[in-house]
Amino acid sequence: MKLRIGYQLDYDFPQPTPVILMLNVHFSRVSDLAQPDHIRIQPSVPVSAYRDGFGNWCTRLLAPQGLMRITADAIISDSGLPESHDRHAGQVPVERLPEESLVFLLASRFCDSDRMLDLAWQLFGHTQPGAPRVQAICDFVHQRITFDYNDASVTRTASDAYREGRGVCRDYAHLAIAFCRAMNIPARYCTCYLGDVGTPPPYPPGDFAASFEAYLEGGWQMFDPRNNVPRIGRVLIARGRDAADVAIATTFGPNTLTGFKVWTDEVVEGAL
């Protein structure tokens, strides 16, 4: 199937402000794009781009004073099948992990796994190592946190989310990642497009989604503690240690986000 993906971000800047955007589809999915996801900016300003240390594509610009709209609209092909992972994949001993995965064993700003070691082993030490253990963590987090857009916080850590029992998709991902790392399972944070294909209405407003990948036998596998069911049409944007590494927009000065729209919609046959 094909998906129409995109966003519209409206900002008001009281002064010229440097901005870093991380909004392009991840390079691992670029070959699936039938129509490029070029970033369009109004008013037009010069931009430059680079890859960060995790391979994500980043765009730099200097936003002028006043109103600015940042948008993209693209078409991407997808299998149309629910995502899956190897439910029997084993856990890889730390001494056998590839070097590039080791950074995802360490505590980070929002995934404070060093504070959760004892709790993690109390909760999950009895579970079967590997994919069953990661799924047990997802099941626990899915039940522990109550989802509410009004409970979004840009400073909430994994241990905060555990204690408060509330949050949004990034909090589910941070808590699951922290538990995985405490159990010696490399885990990395992912931002994605994720629509409502295959789910019953009513549908919530479109948004970017947070999930995570765990390194198990066979490689990295995707998990989603927020939804905790296989979903159709997840499109990866960026990966990092936690949300601080993959913010869709990092602004270096005061601003107001005046409008926010995201879409991930199935394209009906013949509608293109």
Coordinates of N, CA and C in Angstrom, one line a residue, residues 67-231:
L67 N 6.5 35.2 11.6 CA 5.9 33.9 11.4 C 6.6 33.0 10.4
M68 N 6.7 31.7 10.6 CA 7.3 30.8 9.7 C 6.5 29.5 9.7
R69 N 6.4 28.9 8.5 CA 5.7 27.6 8.3 C 6.7 26.6 7.8
I70 N 6.8 25.5 8.4 CA 7.6 24.4 7.9 C 6.7 23.2 7.6
T71 N 6.8 22.7 6.4 CA 5.9 21.6 5.9 C 6.5 20.7 5.0
A72 N 5.9 19.5 4.8 CA 6.3 18.5 3.8 C 5.1 17.6 3.6
D73 N 5.1 17.1 2.4 CA 4.0 16.2 2.0 C 4.6 15.2 1.0
A74 N 4.6 13.9 1.3 CA 5.2 12.9 0.5 C 4.4 11.6 0.4
I75 N 4.8 10.7 -0.5 CA 4.1 9.4 -0.6 C 5.2 8.4 -0.4
I76 N 4.9 7.4 0.4 CA 5.8 6.3 0.7 C 5.1 4.9 0.6
S77 N 5.8 4.0 0.0 CA 5.3 2.6 -0.1 C 5.5 1.8 1.2
D78 N 4.6 1.0 1.5 CA 4.7 0.1 2.7 C 4.1 -1.2 2.4
S79 N 4.5 -2.2 3.2 CA 4.0 -3.6 2.9 C 2.5 -3.7 3.2
G80 N 2.0 -2.9 4.1 CA 0.6 -3.0 4.4 C 0.3 -4.1 5.4
L81 N 1.4 -4.7 5.9 CA 1.3 -5.8 6.9 C 1.6 -5.3 8.3
P82 N 0.9 -6.0 9.3 CA 1.3 -5.6 10.7 C 2.7 -5.9 10.9
E83 N 3.4 -5.0 11.6 CA 4.8 -5.3 11.9 C 5.0 -6.5 12.9
S84 N 6.1 -7.1 12.8 CA 6.4 -8.3 13.7 C 7.8 -8.3 14.1
H85 N 8.1 -9.1 15.1 CA 9.4 -9.4 15.5 C 9.6 -10.8 15.9
D86 N 10.8 -11.3 16.0 CA 11.0 -12.7 16.4 C 10.8 -12.8 17.9
R87 N 9.7 -13.4 18.2 CA 9.2 -13.6 19.6 C 10.1 -14.5 20.4
H88 N 11.0 -15.3 19.7 CA 11.8 -16.3 20.4 C 13.3 -15.9 20.4
A89 N 13.6 -14.7 19.9 CA 15.0 -14.2 19.8 C 15.6 -14.2 21.2
G90 N 16.8 -14.7 21.3 CA 17.5 -14.7 22.6 C 18.2 -13.4 22.9
Q91 N 18.7 -13.3 24.1 CA 19.4 -12.1 24.5 C 20.9 -12.3 24.2
V92 N 21.6 -11.3 23.7 CA 23.0 -11.4 23.4 C 23.8 -11.0 24.6
P93 N 24.7 -11.9 25.1 CA 25.6 -11.5 26.2 C 26.4 -10.2 25.9
V94 N 26.6 -9.4 26.9 CA 27.3 -8.1 26.7 C 28.6 -8.3 26.0
E95 N 29.4 -9.3 26.4 CA 30.7 -9.5 25.8 C 30.6 -9.9 24.3
R96 N 29.4 -10.2 23.8 CA 29.3 -10.6 22.3 C 28.6 -9.5 21.6
L97 N 28.2 -8.4 22.2 CA 27.5 -7.3 21.5 C 28.4 -6.6 20.6
P98 N 27.9 -6.1 19.4 CA 28.7 -5.3 18.5 C 29.0 -3.9 19.2
E99 N 30.2 -3.4 18.9 CA 30.6 -2.2 19.6 C 29.6 -1.0 19.4
E100 N 28.9 -0.9 18.2 CA 28.0 0.2 17.9 C 26.8 0.1 18.8
S101 N 26.5 -1.0 19.4 CA 25.3 -1.2 20.2 C 25.6 -0.8 21.7
L102 N 26.8 -0.7 22.1 CA 27.1 -0.5 23.5 C 26.7 0.8 24.1
V103 N 26.7 1.9 23.3 CA 26.2 3.2 23.7 C 24.8 3.1 24.2
F104 N 24.0 2.2 23.6 CA 22.6 2.0 24.0 C 22.4 1.1 25.2
L105 N 23.4 0.8 25.9 CA 23.4 0.1 27.2 C 23.5 1.2 28.3
L106 N 23.9 2.4 28.0 CA 24.3 3.4 29.0 C 23.1 4.2 29.4
A107 N 23.1 4.7 30.6 CA 22.1 5.7 31.0 C 22.2 6.9 30.2
S108 N 21.1 7.6 29.9 CA 21.1 8.9 29.2 C 20.2 9.9 29.9
R109 N 20.0 11.0 29.3 CA 19.3 12.1 30.0 C 17.9 11.7 30.5
F110 N 17.1 11.1 29.6 CA 15.8 10.7 29.9 C 15.6 9.2 30.3
C111 N 16.6 8.4 29.9 CA 16.5 7.0 30.2 C 17.5 6.7 31.4
D112 N 17.2 7.1 32.6 CA 18.1 7.0 33.7 C 18.1 5.6 34.3
S113 N 18.6 4.7 33.5 CA 18.6 3.2 33.8 C 19.4 3.0 35.1
D114 N 20.4 3.8 35.3 CA 21.3 3.6 36.5 C 20.5 3.7 37.8
R115 N 19.4 4.5 37.8 CA 18.5 4.6 39.0 C 17.5 3.5 39.1
M116 N 17.4 2.6 38.1 CA 16.4 1.6 38.1 C 16.9 0.2 38.0
L117 N 18.1 0.0 38.4 CA 18.7 -1.3 38.3 C 18.0 -2.3 39.2
D118 N 17.9 -2.0 40.5 CA 17.3 -2.9 41.4 C 15.9 -3.2 41.1
L119 N 15.1 -2.1 40.7 CA 13.7 -2.3 40.4 C 13.5 -3.2 39.2
A120 N 14.4 -3.0 38.2 CA 14.3 -3.8 36.9 C 14.5 -5.2 37.2
W121 N 15.5 -5.6 38.0 CA 15.8 -7.0 38.3 C 14.7 -7.6 39.2
Q122 N 14.1 -6.8 40.1 CA 13.0 -7.3 40.9 C 11.8 -7.6 40.0
L123 N 11.5 -6.7 39.0 CA 10.3 -6.9 38.2 C 10.5 -7.9 37.1
F124 N 11.7 -8.0 36.5 CA 11.9 -8.8 35.3 C 13.0 -9.9 35.4
G125 N 13.6 -10.0 36.5 CA 14.7 -11.0 36.7 C 14.2 -12.4 36.5
H126 N 13.0 -12.7 36.7 CA 12.4 -14.0 36.5 C 12.0 -14.4 35.1
T127 N 12.0 -13.4 34.2 CA 11.5 -13.6 32.9 C 12.5 -14.2 32.0
Q128 N 12.1 -14.8 30.9 CA 13.0 -15.5 30.0 C 13.8 -14.4 29.2
P129 N 15.2 -14.5 29.3 CA 16.0 -13.5 28.6 C 15.7 -13.4 27.1
G130 N 15.8 -12.2 26.5 CA 15.6 -12.1 25.1 C 14.3 -11.4 24.8
A131 N 13.7 -11.7 23.7 CA 12.4 -11.1 23.3 C 11.3 -11.3 24.3
P132 N 11.2 -12.4 24.9 CA 10.1 -12.5 26.0 C 10.3 -11.5 27.1
R133 N 11.6 -11.3 27.5 CA 11.8 -10.3 28.5 C 11.5 -8.9 28.1
V134 N 11.8 -8.5 26.8 CA 11.5 -7.2 26.3 C 10.0 -7.1 26.2
Q135 N 9.3 -8.1 25.8 CA 7.8 -8.0 25.7 C 7.2 -7.9 27.1
A136 N 7.8 -8.6 28.1 CA 7.3 -8.4 29.5 C 7.5 -7.0 30.0
I137 N 8.6 -6.4 29.6 CA 8.8 -5.0 29.9 C 7.7 -4.1 29.3
C138 N 7.5 -4.3 28.0 CA 6.5 -3.6 27.3 C 5.1 -3.7 27.9
D139 N 4.7 -5.0 28.3 CA 3.4 -5.2 28.9 C 3.3 -4.4 30.2
F140 N 4.4 -4.4 31.0 CA 4.4 -3.7 32.3 C 4.2 -2.2 32.1
V141 N 5.0 -1.7 31.2 CA 5.0 -0.2 30.9 C 3.6 0.2 30.4
H142 N 3.1 -0.7 29.5 CA 1.8 -0.4 28.9 C 0.7 -0.2 30.0
Q143 N 0.8 -1.1 31.0 CA -0.2 -1.0 32.1 C 0.2 0.1 33.1
R144 N 1.5 0.3 33.3 CA 1.9 1.3 34.4 C 1.6 2.7 34.1
I145 N 1.7 3.1 32.8 CA 1.5 4.5 32.4 C 0.1 4.7 31.8
T146 N -0.6 5.8 32.2 CA -1.8 6.2 31.7 C -1.6 7.3 30.7
F147 N -2.1 7.1 29.4 CA -1.8 8.1 28.4 C -2.7 9.3 28.4
D148 N -2.1 10.4 28.3 CA -2.9 11.7 28.3 C -2.1 12.8 27.7
Y149 N -2.5 13.4 26.5 CA -1.8 14.4 25.9 C -1.6 15.6 26.9
N150 N -2.5 15.8 27.8 CA -2.3 16.9 28.7 C -1.2 16.7 29.7
D151 N -0.7 15.4 29.8 CA 0.4 15.1 30.7 C 1.7 15.1 30.1
A152 N 1.9 15.7 28.9 CA 3.1 15.7 28.2 C 4.1 16.7 29.0
S153 N 5.4 16.2 29.1 CA 6.4 17.0 29.8 C 7.7 16.8 29.1
V154 N 8.4 17.9 28.8 CA 9.7 17.8 28.1 C 10.8 17.5 29.0
T155 N 10.6 17.4 30.3 CA 11.6 17.2 31.3 C 11.4 15.8 32.0
R156 N 10.4 15.1 31.8 CA 10.1 13.9 32.5 C 11.1 12.8 32.1
T157 N 11.7 12.2 33.1 CA 12.6 11.1 32.9 C 11.9 9.7 33.0
A158 N 12.6 8.6 32.7 CA 12.0 7.3 32.9 C 11.5 7.0 34.3
S159 N 12.4 7.4 35.2 CA 12.1 7.2 36.6 C 10.9 8.0 37.1
D160 N 10.8 9.3 36.5 CA 9.6 10.1 36.8 C 8.4 9.5 36.3
A161 N 8.5 8.9 35.1 CA 7.3 8.3 34.5 C 6.8 7.1 35.3
Y162 N 7.8 6.3 35.8 CA 7.4 5.2 36.6 C 6.7 5.7 37.9
R163 N 7.3 6.7 38.5 CA 6.7 7.2 39.8 C 5.3 7.8 39.6
E164 N 5.2 8.6 38.5 CA 4.0 9.4 38.3 C 2.9 8.5 37.6
G165 N 3.3 7.5 36.8 CA 2.3 6.7 36.2 C 1.5 7.3 35.1
R166 N 2.0 8.4 34.5 CA 1.3 9.1 33.4 C 2.3 9.6 32.4
G167 N 1.7 10.0 31.2 CA 2.6 10.6 30.2 C 2.1 10.3 28.8
V168 N 3.0 10.5 27.9 CA 2.6 10.3 26.4 C 3.6 9.3 25.9
C169 N 3.6 9.1 24.5 CA 4.3 7.9 24.0 C 5.8 8.0 24.3
R170 N 6.4 9.2 24.3 CA 7.8 9.3 24.6 C 8.1 8.7 26.0
D171 N 7.2 8.9 27.0 CA 7.4 8.4 28.3 C 7.3 6.9 28.4
Y172 N 6.4 6.3 27.6 CA 6.4 4.8 27.5 C 7.7 4.3 27.0
A173 N 8.2 4.9 25.9 CA 9.4 4.5 25.3 C 10.6 4.7 26.2
H174 N 10.7 5.8 26.9 CA 11.8 6.0 27.8 C 11.8 5.0 29.0
L175 N 10.7 4.7 29.5 CA 10.6 3.8 30.6 C 11.0 2.4 30.2
A176 N 10.5 1.9 29.0 CA 10.8 0.6 28.5 C 12.3 0.5 28.2
I177 N 12.9 1.6 27.6 CA 14.3 1.6 27.3 C 15.1 1.5 28.5
A178 N 14.8 2.3 29.5 CA 15.5 2.3 30.8 C 15.5 0.9 31.4
F179 N 14.4 0.2 31.4 CA 14.3 -1.1 32.0 C 15.2 -2.1 31.2
C180 N 15.1 -2.0 29.8 CA 15.9 -2.9 29.0 C 17.4 -2.7 29.3
R181 N 17.8 -1.4 29.3 CA 19.3 -1.2 29.6 C 19.7 -1.7 31.0
A182 N 18.8 -1.5 31.9 CA 19.1 -2.1 33.3 C 19.2 -3.6 33.3
M183 N 18.6 -4.2 32.3 CA 18.7 -5.7 32.1 C 19.7 -6.1 31.1
N184 N 20.6 -5.2 30.8 CA 21.7 -5.4 29.8 C 21.3 -5.7 28.4
I185 N 20.2 -5.1 28.0 CA 19.7 -5.2 26.6 C 19.8 -3.8 26.0
P186 N 20.6 -3.7 24.9 CA 20.7 -2.4 24.3 C 19.3 -2.0 23.7
A187 N 19.0 -0.7 23.9 CA 17.7 -0.2 23.5 C 17.9 1.2 23.0
R188 N 17.3 1.6 21.8 CA 17.4 2.9 21.3 C 16.0 3.5 21.0
Y189 N 15.9 4.8 21.2 CA 14.7 5.5 21.0 C 14.4 5.8 19.5
C190 N 13.2 5.7 19.1 CA 12.8 6.0 17.7 C 11.7 7.0 17.6
T191 N 11.8 7.9 16.6 CA 10.6 8.7 16.3 C 10.2 8.3 14.9
C192 N 8.8 8.3 14.7 CA 8.3 7.7 13.5 C 7.0 8.4 13.2
Y193 N 6.6 8.3 11.9 CA 5.2 8.5 11.5 C 4.4 7.2 11.9
L194 N 3.2 7.3 12.4 CA 2.4 6.1 12.7 C 0.9 6.6 12.6
G195 N 0.3 6.1 11.5 CA -1.1 6.5 11.4 C -2.1 5.5 12.1
D196 N -3.3 5.4 11.6 CA -4.3 4.6 12.2 C -4.8 3.5 11.3
V197 N -4.0 3.1 10.3 CA -4.4 2.1 9.4 C -4.6 0.8 10.2
G198 N -5.8 0.2 9.9 CA -6.1 -1.1 10.6 C -6.6 -1.0 12.0
T199 N -6.8 0.2 12.5 CA -7.4 0.4 13.8 C -8.8 1.0 13.7
P200 N -9.7 0.7 14.7 CA -11.0 1.2 14.6 C -11.1 2.7 15.0
P201 N -12.0 3.4 14.3 CA -12.3 4.8 14.7 C -13.0 4.9 16.0
P202 N -13.0 6.1 16.7 CA -12.5 7.4 16.2 C -11.0 7.5 16.3
Y203 N -10.4 8.2 15.4 CA -9.0 8.4 15.4 C -8.6 9.7 16.1
P204 N -7.5 9.6 16.8 CA -7.0 10.9 17.5 C -6.3 11.8 16.5
P205 N -6.1 13.0 16.8 CA -5.3 13.9 15.9 C -4.0 13.3 15.6
G206 N -3.5 13.6 14.3 CA -2.2 13.0 13.9 C -1.1 13.6 14.7
D207 N 0.0 12.7 14.9 CA 1.1 13.1 15.7 C 2.3 12.3 15.3
F208 N 3.5 12.7 15.6 CA 4.6 11.8 15.5 C 4.6 10.8 16.7
A209 N 5.1 9.6 16.5 CA 5.0 8.6 17.5 C 6.4 8.1 18.0
A210 N 6.5 7.8 19.2 CA 7.8 7.3 19.8 C 7.7 5.8 20.1
S211 N 8.7 5.1 19.7 CA 8.8 3.6 20.0 C 10.3 3.3 20.3
F212 N 10.7 2.1 20.3 CA 12.1 1.8 20.6 C 12.5 0.5 19.9
E213 N 13.8 0.3 19.7 CA 14.3 -0.9 19.2 C 15.2 -1.5 20.2
A214 N 15.1 -2.8 20.4 CA 16.0 -3.6 21.3 C 16.9 -4.5 20.4
Y215 N 18.2 -4.6 20.9 CA 19.1 -5.4 20.2 C 19.1 -6.8 20.8
L216 N 18.7 -7.8 19.9 CA 18.5 -9.2 20.3 C 19.2 -10.1 19.3
E217 N 19.2 -11.4 19.5 CA 19.8 -12.3 18.5 C 19.1 -12.0 17.2
G218 N 19.9 -11.8 16.1 CA 19.3 -11.5 14.8 C 19.3 -10.0 14.5
G219 N 19.6 -9.1 15.5 CA 19.7 -7.7 15.2 C 18.6 -6.9 16.0
W220 N 18.5 -5.6 15.5 CA 17.5 -4.7 16.2 C 16.1 -5.1 15.8
Q221 N 15.2 -5.0 16.8 CA 13.8 -5.3 16.6 C 13.0 -4.2 17.3
M222 N 11.9 -3.8 16.6 CA 11.0 -2.7 17.0 C 10.0 -3.2 18.0
F223 N 9.8 -2.3 19.1 CA 8.8 -2.6 20.1 C 8.1 -1.3 20.3
D224 N 6.8 -1.4 20.7 CA 6.0 -0.2 20.9 C 5.1 -0.3 22.2
P225 N 5.7 0.1 23.4 CA 4.9 -0.1 24.6 C 3.7 0.7 24.7
R226 N 3.6 1.8 24.0 CA 2.4 2.7 24.0 C 1.2 1.9 23.5
N227 N 1.3 1.4 22.3 CA 0.2 0.7 21.7 C 0.2 -0.8 22.1
N228 N 1.4 -1.4 22.1 CA 1.6 -2.8 22.5 C 0.9 -3.8 21.7
V229 N 0.6 -3.5 20.5 CA 0.0 -4.4 19.5 C 0.7 -4.1 18.1
P230 N 0.8 -5.1 17.3 CA 1.4 -4.9 15.9 C 0.6 -3.8 15.2
R231 N 1.3 -2.9 14.6 CA 0.7 -1.8 13.9 C 1.1 -1.8 12.4

